[in-house]
Coordinates of C-alpha atoms in Angstrom, one line a residue:
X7 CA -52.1 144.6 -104.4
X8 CA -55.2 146.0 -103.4
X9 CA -59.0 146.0 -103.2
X10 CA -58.9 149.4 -105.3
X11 CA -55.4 149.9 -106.3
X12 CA -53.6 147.0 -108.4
X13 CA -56.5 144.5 -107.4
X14 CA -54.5 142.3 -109.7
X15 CA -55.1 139.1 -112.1
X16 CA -57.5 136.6 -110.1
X17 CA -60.5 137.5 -111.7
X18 CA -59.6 137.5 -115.1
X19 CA -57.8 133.6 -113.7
X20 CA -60.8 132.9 -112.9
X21 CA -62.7 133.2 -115.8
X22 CA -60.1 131.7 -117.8
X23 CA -60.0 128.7 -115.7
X24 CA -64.2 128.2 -116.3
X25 CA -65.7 125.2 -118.4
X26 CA -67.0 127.8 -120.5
X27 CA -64.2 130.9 -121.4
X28 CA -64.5 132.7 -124.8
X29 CA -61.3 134.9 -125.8
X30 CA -61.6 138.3 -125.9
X31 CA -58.3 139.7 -125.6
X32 CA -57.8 141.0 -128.8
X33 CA -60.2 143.8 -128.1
X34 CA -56.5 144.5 -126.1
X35 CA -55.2 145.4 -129.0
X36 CA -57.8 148.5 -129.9
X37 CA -57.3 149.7 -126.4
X38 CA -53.7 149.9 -126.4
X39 CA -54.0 152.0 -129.5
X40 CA -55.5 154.8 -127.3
X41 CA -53.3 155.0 -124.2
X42 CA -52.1 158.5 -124.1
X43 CA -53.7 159.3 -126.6
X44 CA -56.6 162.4 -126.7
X45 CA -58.9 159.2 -127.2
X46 CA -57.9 157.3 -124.1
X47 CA -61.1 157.8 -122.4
X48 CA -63.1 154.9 -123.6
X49 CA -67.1 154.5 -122.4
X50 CA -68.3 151.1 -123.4
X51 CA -72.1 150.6 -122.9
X52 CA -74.1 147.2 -123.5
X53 CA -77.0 145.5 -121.9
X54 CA -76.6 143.0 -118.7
X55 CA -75.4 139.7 -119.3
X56 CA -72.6 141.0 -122.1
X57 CA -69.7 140.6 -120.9
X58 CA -68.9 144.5 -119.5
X59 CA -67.2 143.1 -116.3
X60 CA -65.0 140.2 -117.5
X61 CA -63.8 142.4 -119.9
X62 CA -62.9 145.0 -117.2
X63 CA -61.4 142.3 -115.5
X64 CA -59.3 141.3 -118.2
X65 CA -57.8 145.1 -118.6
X66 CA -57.1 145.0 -115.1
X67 CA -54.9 141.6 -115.8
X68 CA -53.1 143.3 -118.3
X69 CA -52.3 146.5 -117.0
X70 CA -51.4 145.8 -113.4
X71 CA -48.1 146.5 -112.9
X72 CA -48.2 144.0 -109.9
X73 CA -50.1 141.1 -111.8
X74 CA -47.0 139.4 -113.1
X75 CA -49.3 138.3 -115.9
X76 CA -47.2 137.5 -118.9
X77 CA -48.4 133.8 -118.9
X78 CA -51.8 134.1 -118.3
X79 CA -51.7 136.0 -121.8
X80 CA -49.3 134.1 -123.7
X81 CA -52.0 131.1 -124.6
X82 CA -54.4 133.6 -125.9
X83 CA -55.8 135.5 -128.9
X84 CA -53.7 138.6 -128.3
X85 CA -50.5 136.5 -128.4
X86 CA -51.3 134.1 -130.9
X87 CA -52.9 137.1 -133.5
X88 CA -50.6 139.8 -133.0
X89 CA -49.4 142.0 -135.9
X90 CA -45.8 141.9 -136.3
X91 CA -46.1 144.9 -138.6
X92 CA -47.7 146.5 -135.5
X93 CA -46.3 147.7 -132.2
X94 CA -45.8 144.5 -129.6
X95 CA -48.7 143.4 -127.8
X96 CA -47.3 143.1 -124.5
X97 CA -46.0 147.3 -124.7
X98 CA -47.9 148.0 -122.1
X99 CA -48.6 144.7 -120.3
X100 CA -47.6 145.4 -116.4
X101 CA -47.1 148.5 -116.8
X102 CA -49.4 151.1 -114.9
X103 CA -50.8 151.8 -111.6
X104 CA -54.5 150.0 -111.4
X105 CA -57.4 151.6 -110.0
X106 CA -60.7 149.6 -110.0
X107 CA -63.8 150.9 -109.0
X108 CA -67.0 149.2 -109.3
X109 CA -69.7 152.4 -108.5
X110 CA -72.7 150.1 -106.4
X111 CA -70.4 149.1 -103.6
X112 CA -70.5 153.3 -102.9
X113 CA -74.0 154.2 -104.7
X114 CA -76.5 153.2 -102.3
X115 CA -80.2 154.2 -102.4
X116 CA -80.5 155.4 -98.6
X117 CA -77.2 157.4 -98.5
X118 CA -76.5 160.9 -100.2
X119 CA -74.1 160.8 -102.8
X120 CA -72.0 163.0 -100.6
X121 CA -71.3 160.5 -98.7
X122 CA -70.9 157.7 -101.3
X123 CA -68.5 160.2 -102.9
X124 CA -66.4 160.7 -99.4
X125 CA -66.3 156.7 -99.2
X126 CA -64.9 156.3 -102.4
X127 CA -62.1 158.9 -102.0
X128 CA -61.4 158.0 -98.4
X129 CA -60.8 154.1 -99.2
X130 CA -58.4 154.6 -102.3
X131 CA -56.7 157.7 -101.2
X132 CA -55.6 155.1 -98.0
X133 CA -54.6 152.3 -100.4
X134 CA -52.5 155.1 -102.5
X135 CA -51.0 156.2 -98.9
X136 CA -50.1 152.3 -98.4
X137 CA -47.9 152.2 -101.4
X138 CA -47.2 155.4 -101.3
X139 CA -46.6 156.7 -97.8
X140 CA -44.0 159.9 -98.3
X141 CA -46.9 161.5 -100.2
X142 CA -49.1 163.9 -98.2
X143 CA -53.0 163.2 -99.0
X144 CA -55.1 166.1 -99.2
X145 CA -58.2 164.2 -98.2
X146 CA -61.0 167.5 -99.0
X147 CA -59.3 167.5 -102.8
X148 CA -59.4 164.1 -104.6
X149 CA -58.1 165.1 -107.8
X150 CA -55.0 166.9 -106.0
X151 CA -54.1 164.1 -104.4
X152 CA -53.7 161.9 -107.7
X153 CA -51.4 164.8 -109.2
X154 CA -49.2 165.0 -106.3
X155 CA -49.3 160.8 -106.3
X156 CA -48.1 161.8 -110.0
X157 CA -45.5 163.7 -109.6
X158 CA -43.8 160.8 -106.4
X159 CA -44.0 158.0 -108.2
X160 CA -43.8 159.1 -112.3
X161 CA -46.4 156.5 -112.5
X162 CA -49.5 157.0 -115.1
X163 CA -52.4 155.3 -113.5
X164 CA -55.4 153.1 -115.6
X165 CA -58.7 154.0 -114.4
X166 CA -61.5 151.1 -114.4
X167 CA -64.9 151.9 -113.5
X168 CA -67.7 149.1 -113.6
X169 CA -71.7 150.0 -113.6
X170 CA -70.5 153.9 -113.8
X171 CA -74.2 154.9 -114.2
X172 CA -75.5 153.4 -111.2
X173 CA -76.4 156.5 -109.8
X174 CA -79.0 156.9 -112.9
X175 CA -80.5 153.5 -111.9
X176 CA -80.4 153.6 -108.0
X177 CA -80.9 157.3 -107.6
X178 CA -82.8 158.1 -110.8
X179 CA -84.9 161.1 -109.5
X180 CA -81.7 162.8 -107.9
X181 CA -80.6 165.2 -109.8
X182 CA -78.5 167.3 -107.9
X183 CA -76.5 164.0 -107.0
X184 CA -76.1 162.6 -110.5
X185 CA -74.6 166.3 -111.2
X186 CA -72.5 166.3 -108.2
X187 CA -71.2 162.8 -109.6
X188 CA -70.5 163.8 -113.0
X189 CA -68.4 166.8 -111.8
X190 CA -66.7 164.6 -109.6
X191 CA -65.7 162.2 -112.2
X192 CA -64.9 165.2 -114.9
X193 CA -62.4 167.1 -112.1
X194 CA -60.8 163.6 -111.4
X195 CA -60.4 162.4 -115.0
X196 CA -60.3 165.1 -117.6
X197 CA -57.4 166.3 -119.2
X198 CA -54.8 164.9 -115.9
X199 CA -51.3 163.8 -116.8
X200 CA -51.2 160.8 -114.2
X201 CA -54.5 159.4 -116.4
X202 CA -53.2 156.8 -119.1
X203 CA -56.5 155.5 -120.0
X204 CA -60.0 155.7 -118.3
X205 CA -62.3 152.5 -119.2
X206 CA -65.5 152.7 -118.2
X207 CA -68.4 150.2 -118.5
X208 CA -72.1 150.6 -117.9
X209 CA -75.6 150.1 -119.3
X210 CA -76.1 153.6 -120.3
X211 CA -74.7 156.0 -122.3
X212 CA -73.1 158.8 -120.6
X213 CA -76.0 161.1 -119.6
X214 CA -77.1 164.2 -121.3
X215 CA -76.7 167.5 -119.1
X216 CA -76.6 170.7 -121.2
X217 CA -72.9 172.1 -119.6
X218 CA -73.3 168.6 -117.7
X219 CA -72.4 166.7 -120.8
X220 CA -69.4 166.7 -118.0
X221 CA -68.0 163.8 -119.8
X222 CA -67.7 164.6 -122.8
X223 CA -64.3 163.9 -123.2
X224 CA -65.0 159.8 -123.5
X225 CA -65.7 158.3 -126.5
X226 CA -68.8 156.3 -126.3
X227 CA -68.9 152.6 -128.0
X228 CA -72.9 151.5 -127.4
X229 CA -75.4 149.6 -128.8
X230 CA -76.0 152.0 -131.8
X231 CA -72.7 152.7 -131.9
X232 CA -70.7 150.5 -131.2
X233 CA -67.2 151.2 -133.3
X234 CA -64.0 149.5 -133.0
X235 CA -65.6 147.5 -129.9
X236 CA -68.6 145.5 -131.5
X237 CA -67.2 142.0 -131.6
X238 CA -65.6 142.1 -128.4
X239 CA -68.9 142.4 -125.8
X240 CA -71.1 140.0 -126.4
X241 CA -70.5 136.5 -128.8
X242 CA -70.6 136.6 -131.9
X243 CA -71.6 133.8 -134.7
X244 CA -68.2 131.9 -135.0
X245 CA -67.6 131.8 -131.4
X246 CA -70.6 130.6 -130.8
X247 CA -70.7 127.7 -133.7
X248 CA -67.5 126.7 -131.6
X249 CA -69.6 126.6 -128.8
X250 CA -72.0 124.3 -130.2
X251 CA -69.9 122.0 -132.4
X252 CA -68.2 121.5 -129.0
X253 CA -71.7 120.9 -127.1
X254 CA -73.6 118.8 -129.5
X255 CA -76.1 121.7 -129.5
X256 CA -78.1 122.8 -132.7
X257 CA -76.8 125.9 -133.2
X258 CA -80.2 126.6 -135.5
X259 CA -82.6 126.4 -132.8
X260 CA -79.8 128.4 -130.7
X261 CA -79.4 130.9 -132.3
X262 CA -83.1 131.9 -133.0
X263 CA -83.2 132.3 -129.5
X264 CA -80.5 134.2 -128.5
X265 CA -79.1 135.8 -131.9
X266 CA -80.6 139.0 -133.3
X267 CA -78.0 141.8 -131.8
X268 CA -76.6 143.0 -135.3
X269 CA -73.8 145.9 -134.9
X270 CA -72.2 147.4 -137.0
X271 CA -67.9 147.5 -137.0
X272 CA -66.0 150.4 -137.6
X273 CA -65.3 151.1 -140.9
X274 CA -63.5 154.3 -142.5
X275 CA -65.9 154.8 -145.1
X276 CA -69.5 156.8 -145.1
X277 CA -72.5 153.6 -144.0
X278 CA -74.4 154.8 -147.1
X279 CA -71.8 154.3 -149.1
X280 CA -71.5 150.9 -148.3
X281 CA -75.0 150.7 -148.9
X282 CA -74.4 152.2 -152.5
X283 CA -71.8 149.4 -153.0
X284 CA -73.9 146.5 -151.7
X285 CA -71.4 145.8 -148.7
X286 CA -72.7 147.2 -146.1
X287 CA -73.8 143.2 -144.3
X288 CA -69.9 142.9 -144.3
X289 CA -69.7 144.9 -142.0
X290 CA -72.7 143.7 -139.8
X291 CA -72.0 141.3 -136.7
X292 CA -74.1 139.6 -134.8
X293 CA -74.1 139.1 -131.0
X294 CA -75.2 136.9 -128.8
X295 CA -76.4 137.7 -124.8
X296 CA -72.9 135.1 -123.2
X297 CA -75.1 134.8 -120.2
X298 CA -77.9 132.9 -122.5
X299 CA -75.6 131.1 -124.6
X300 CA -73.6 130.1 -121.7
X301 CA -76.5 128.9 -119.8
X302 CA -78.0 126.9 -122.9
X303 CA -74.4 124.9 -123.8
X304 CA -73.3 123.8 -120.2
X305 CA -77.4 122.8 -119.0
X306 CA -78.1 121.7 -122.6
X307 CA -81.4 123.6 -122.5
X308 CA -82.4 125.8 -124.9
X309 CA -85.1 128.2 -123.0
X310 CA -85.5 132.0 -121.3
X311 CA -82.6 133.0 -119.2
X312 CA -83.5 136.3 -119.4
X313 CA -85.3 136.4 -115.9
X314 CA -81.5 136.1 -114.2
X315 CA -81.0 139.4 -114.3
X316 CA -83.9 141.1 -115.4
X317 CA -87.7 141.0 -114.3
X318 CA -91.0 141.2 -116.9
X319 CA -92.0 143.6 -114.8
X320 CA -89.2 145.8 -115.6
X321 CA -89.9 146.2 -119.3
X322 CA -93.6 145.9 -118.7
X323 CA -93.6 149.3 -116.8
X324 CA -91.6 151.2 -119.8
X325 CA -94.3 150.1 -122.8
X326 CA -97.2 150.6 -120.8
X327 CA -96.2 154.0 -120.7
X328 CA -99.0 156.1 -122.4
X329 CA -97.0 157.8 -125.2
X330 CA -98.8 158.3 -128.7
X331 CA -98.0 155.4 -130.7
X332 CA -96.0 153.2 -128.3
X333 CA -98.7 150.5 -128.2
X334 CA -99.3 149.7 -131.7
X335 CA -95.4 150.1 -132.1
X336 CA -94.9 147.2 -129.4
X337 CA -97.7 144.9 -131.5
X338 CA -96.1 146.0 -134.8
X339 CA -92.7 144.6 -133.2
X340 CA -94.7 141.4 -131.5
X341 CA -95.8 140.8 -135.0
X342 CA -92.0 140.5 -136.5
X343 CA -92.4 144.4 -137.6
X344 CA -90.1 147.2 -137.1
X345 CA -90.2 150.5 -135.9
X346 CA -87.7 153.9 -137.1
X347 CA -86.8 155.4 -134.1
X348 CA -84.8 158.6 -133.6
X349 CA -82.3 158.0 -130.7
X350 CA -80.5 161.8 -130.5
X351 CA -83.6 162.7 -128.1
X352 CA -82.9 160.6 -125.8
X353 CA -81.0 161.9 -122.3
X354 CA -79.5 158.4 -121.8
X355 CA -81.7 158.1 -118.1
X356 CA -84.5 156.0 -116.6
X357 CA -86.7 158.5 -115.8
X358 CA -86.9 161.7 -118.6
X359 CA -89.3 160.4 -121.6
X360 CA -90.1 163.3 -124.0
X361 CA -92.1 160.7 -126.4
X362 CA -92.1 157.2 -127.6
X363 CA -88.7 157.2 -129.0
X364 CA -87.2 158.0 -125.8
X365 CA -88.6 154.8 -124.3
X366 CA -87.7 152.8 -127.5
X367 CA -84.4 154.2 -127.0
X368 CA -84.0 153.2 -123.8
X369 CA -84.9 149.6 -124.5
X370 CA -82.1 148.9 -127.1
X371 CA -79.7 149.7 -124.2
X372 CA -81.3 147.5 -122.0
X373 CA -81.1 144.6 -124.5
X374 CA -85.0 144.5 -125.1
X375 CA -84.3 145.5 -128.8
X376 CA -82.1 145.2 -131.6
X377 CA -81.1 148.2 -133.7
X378 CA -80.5 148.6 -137.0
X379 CA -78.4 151.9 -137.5
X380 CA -78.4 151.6 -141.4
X381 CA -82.2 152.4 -141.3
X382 CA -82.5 153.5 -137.4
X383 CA -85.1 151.1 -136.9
X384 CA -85.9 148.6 -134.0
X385 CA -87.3 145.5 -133.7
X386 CA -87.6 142.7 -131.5
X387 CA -84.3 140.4 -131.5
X388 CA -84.9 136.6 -131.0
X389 CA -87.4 134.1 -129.6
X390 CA -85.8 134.8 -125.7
X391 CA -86.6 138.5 -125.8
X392 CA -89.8 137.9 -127.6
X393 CA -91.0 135.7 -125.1
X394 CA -90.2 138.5 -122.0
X395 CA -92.7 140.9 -124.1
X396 CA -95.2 138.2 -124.1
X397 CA -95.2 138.2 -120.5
X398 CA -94.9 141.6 -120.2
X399 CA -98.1 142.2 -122.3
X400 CA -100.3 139.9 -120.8
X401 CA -102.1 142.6 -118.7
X402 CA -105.9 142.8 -119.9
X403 CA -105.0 146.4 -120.9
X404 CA -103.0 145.6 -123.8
X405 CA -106.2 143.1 -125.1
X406 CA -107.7 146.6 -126.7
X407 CA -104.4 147.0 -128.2
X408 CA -103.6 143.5 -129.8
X409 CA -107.7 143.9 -131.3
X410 CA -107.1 146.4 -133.2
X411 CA -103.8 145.7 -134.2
X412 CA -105.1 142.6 -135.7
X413 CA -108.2 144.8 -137.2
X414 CA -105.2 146.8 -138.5
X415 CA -103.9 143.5 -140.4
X416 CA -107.7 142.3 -141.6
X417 CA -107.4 146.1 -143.4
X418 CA -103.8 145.7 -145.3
X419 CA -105.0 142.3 -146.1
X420 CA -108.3 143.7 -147.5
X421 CA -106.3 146.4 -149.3
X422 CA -104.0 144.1 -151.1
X423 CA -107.2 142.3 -152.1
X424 CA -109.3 144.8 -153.3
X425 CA -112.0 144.1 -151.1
X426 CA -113.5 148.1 -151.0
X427 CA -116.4 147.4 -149.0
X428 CA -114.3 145.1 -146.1
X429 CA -111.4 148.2 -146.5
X430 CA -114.7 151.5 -145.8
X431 CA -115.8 149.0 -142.9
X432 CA -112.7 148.2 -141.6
X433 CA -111.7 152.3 -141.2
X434 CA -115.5 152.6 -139.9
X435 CA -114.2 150.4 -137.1
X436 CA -111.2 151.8 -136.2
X437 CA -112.9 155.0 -136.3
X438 CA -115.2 154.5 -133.5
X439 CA -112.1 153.1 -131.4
X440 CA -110.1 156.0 -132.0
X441 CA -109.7 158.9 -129.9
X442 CA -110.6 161.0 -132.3
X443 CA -114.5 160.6 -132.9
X444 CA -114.8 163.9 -135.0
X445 CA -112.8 164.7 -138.1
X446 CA -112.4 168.2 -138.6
X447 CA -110.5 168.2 -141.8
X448 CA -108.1 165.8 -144.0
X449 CA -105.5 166.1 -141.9
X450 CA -107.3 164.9 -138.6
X451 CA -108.3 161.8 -141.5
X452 CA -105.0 161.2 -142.5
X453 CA -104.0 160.7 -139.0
X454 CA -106.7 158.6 -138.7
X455 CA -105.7 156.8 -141.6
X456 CA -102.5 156.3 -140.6
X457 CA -103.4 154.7 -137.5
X458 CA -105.5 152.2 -139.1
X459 CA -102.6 151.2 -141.3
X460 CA -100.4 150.4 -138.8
X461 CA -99.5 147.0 -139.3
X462 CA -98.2 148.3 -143.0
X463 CA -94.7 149.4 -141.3
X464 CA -94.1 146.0 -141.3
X465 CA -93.8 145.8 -144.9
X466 CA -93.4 149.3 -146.0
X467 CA -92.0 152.4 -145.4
X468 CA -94.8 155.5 -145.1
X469 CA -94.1 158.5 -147.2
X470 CA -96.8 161.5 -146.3
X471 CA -97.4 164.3 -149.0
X472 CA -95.3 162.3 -152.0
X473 CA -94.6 165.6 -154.6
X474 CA -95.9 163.8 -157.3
X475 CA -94.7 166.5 -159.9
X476 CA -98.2 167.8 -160.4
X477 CA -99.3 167.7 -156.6
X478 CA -98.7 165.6 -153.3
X479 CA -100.4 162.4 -152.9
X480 CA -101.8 162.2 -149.5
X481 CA -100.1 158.9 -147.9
X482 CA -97.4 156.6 -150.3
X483 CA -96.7 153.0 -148.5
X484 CA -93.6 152.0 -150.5
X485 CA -92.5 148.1 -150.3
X486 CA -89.5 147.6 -147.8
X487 CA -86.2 146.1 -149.8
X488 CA -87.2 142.5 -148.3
X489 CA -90.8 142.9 -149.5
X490 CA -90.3 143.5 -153.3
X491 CA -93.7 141.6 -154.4
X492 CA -95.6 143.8 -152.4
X493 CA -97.6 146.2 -154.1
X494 CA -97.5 150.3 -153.7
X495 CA -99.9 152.0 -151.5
X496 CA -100.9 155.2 -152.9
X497 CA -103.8 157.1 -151.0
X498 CA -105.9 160.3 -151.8
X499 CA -108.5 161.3 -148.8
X500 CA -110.8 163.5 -149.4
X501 CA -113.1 165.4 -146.5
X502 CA -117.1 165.6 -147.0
X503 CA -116.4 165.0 -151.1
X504 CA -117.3 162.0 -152.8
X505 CA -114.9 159.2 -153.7
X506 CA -114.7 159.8 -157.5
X507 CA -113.2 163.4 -156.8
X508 CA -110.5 161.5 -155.1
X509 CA -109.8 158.9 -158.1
X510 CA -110.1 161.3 -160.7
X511 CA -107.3 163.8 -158.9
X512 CA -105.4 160.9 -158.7
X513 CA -105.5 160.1 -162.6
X514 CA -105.3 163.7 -163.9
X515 CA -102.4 164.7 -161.9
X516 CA -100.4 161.9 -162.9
X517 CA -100.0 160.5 -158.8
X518 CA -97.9 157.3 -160.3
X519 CA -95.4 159.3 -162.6
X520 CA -92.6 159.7 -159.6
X521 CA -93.1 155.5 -159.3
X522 CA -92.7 154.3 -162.6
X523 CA -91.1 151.4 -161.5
X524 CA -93.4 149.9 -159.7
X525 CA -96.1 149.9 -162.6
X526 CA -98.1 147.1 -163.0
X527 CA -97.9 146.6 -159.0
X528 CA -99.3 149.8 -157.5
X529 CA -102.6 150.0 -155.8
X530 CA -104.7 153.5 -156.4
X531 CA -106.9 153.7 -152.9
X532 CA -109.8 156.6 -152.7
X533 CA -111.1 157.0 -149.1
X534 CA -114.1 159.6 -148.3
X535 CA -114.9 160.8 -145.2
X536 CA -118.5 162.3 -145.4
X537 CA -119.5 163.4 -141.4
X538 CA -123.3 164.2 -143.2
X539 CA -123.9 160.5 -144.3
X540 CA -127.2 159.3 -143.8
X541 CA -127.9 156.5 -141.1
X542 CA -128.2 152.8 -142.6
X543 CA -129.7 149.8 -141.2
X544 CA -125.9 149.0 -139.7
X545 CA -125.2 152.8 -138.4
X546 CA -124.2 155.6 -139.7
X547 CA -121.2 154.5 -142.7
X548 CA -119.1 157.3 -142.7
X549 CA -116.6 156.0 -144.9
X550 CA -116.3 154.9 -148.4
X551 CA -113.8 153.6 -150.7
X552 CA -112.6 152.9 -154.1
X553 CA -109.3 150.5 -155.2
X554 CA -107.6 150.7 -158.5
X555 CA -104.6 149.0 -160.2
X556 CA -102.2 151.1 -162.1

């Protein structure tokens, strides 16, 4: 037994032996099914607080070959749920050399990676010389070494790495060293004989390099896409009614603070499909942060944990970032909203934001959102994580933002009621806030427009240039699944016209034939823009509207 080699069962022991111990050794079961297998290198990814490191604990427990651990896994889930139809659990229990690695007791911020890198290889090659001492160590070639380890002892090894992107979050600006990193990893791991499995556990994804997708041998179960894996970091609702029924704790109120993770399992069928066949919630779990829950059961105190491990001011410097959109998208969230977001931008770093969706991105892996990967939409999980964007927004700079946010809701509310003269004022005023002073055509209006609507993507999905058949109606707001009573938006904008021109198109080209079933409960909005209009008493009243129901 060793600090890096075989560092044996005691952690897992200790976890066991805690007041509060969930079982996850089943997930066992999944991993097993990948030893020496193309798909043994497994990349598991989740926020802090989730459970990544008792996990890697546990796979340590059961793969030592010096743990003597039969017993310790006897009284558990593994044992008491195995398959008999299915190859034993225990094929594999004590079986393999152990190396454990946990990356920030090498990654430091004030020493090159070089030298992290020559720590690391210098303190396990010496444990390996320990139980292996007729083996020659070629000290300048890491990877070497482990094949001629290999070929002494016949002995596959299991490869555990904990916070494996700590480089990205210690060293984000050093690019050279998170390459040299990557490669190190890639010459060590990929495609070797002696490697049984490789387990690695993180907060990130494995980063995006062009050729330096170095890794891109592992299979990568995250938070939006999570796989085989879902129910096995994090707690999920049965283990956490347990938790309660034996607590005394209202698992209500709990679970509107800490609930809201919902991942999906993998299934062998396409998602829309299940979709199609009104199964796809089936398949939906949803997970709990263990530190929160933990914290609530055993103080009996239902409140923000979050600041444990993470700061406000962490998040708050991500959404203050100036990105077009990202404000109103964090008040549409604050509000209950959500937002679509498309994650394949994102370079799974700290530090490389192309656009707002990179930084929404980022903040499902960090636990600040939930993810919905049926509609690829965000939103804010539960009343804990709610309350850290609360804080996080409380800087006098977001007070423009929350204005006209709520501006934005006083004109959906005006829309749904008709109200054409509180709707023409209403865009007046987000006109003169918005960057864009001077409309030069419809399109700088729509944009406009669509600004001012914001708060809608709460409710409704935005469809720009509908083909109607007969044309392409300008902007279409169609009622969200969970919002059926809501009624369609359909907008026509016309530039320096008048707002009859706009109606009349509207009628004659037959704008509601594609939404036949919504009749009865679609909304026919006219807006004018006319940059000439003469100055009134209250300004100048650029806009005007008209409201129909068809």
């Amino acid at each position: 037994m060793g600090v890096y080699l075989n560092p044996g069962k005691q952690r897992f022991q200790m976890a066991i032996n805690s007041e509060i111990y969930v079982d996850k050794t089943e997930m066992i079961q999944h991993i097993n099914s990948v030893i020496n297998t193309n798909q043994r290198y497994v990349s598991v990814s989740r926020p802090r607080r989730f459970g990544k490191t008792m996990a890697a604990d546990m796979l340590c427990a059961y793969y030592d070959r010096s743990a003597d651990s039969r017993s310790l896994f006897e009284g558990t889930n593994l044992f008491d749920n195995r398959d008999s139809s299915e190859q034993s659990w225990d094929r594999y229990l004590n079986c393999f050399d152990v190396i454990r690695l946990v990356m920030t007791d090498f990654i430091k911020s004030d020493v090159e990676v070089t030298g992290s890198l020559n720590r690391l290889s210098t303190r396990v090659l010496a444990e390996l010389k320990v139980e292996y001492p007729s083996v020659e160590v070629d000290e300048s070639d890491f990877p070497f070494s482990f094949e001629k380890f290999y070929y002494e002892s016949k002995r596959q090894i299991v490869v555990i790495i904990d916070e494996w992107d700590a480089i990205f979050r210690i060293k984000p600006d050093d690019k050279k060293g998170q390459k040299q990193y990557l490669d190190f990893l890639r010459d060590w791991l990929k495609d070797k004989e002696f490697v049984a499995l490789a387990y690695m556990t993180g907060i990130l994804p494995i980063k995006k390099y062009g050729e330096h997708s170095a890794l891109n041998m592992f299979d990568e179960y995250s938070m939006t896409q999570p796989m085989q894996l879902a129910e096995y970091t994090g707690f999920t609702n049965k283990e956490v009614r347990q938790l309660c029924d034996k607590y005394n704790m209202d698992y209500s109120e709990l679970s509107s603070w800490y609930d809201g993770y919902k991942l999906r399992d993998n299934v062998p069928v396409d998602k829309r499909q299940l979709y199609r066949e009104g199964k796809y919630e089936d398949h939906i779990i949803d997970i709990y942060s263990p530190l929160s829950v933990v914290n609530a059961v055993s103080s009996g105190a239902i409140r923000n944990y979050w600041n444990k491990t993470e700061s406000y001011e962490a998040l708050a410097d991500y959404i203050k970032r100036d990105f077009d959109g990202l404000r109103e998208s964090v008040a549409l969230l604050m509000d209950g909203g959500r937002v679509r977001v498309n994650t394949s931008s994102y370079q799974n770093d700290m530090i490389t934001f192309n656009g707002r969706d990179d930084i929404l991105s980022l903040l499902i892996h960090l636990g600040y959102l939930g993810f919905d990967d049926r509609l690829s939409e965000v939103y804010i999980p539960n009343k804990e994580v709610l309350d850290v964007f609360k804080v996080s927004t409380q800087d006098k700079k977001w007070a423009e933002t929350f204005r006209l946010f709520d501006k934005s809701q006083e004109l959906l509310a005006a829309t749904w009621s008709l109200d054409e003269k509180v709707v023409a004022e209403t865009l007046e005023y987000m006109h003169d806030y918005s960057s864009n002073k001077t409309y030069n055509d419809e399109s700088a209006l729509s944009y406009a427009v669509q600004l001012a609507y914001y708060a809608a993507q709460k409710y409704y999905t935005e469809v720009l240039e509908l083909d109607t058949g007969k044309g392409y109606a300008d902007i279409v707001y169609i009622p969200a699944p969970q919002y059926p009573d809501k009624p369609v938006l359909l907008i026509e904008l016309k530039y320096n016209k008048d707002i009859d021109t706009a109606m009349t198109q509207i009628k004659k080209r037959n704008y509601t034939g594609r939404l036949e079933h919504y009749k009865g409960n679609i909304l026919l909005i006219a807006i004018d823009y006319n940059r000439d209009s003469l100055r009134t008493d209250a300004g100048f009243k650029h806009h005007t509207c008209k409201i129909e129901r068809a």
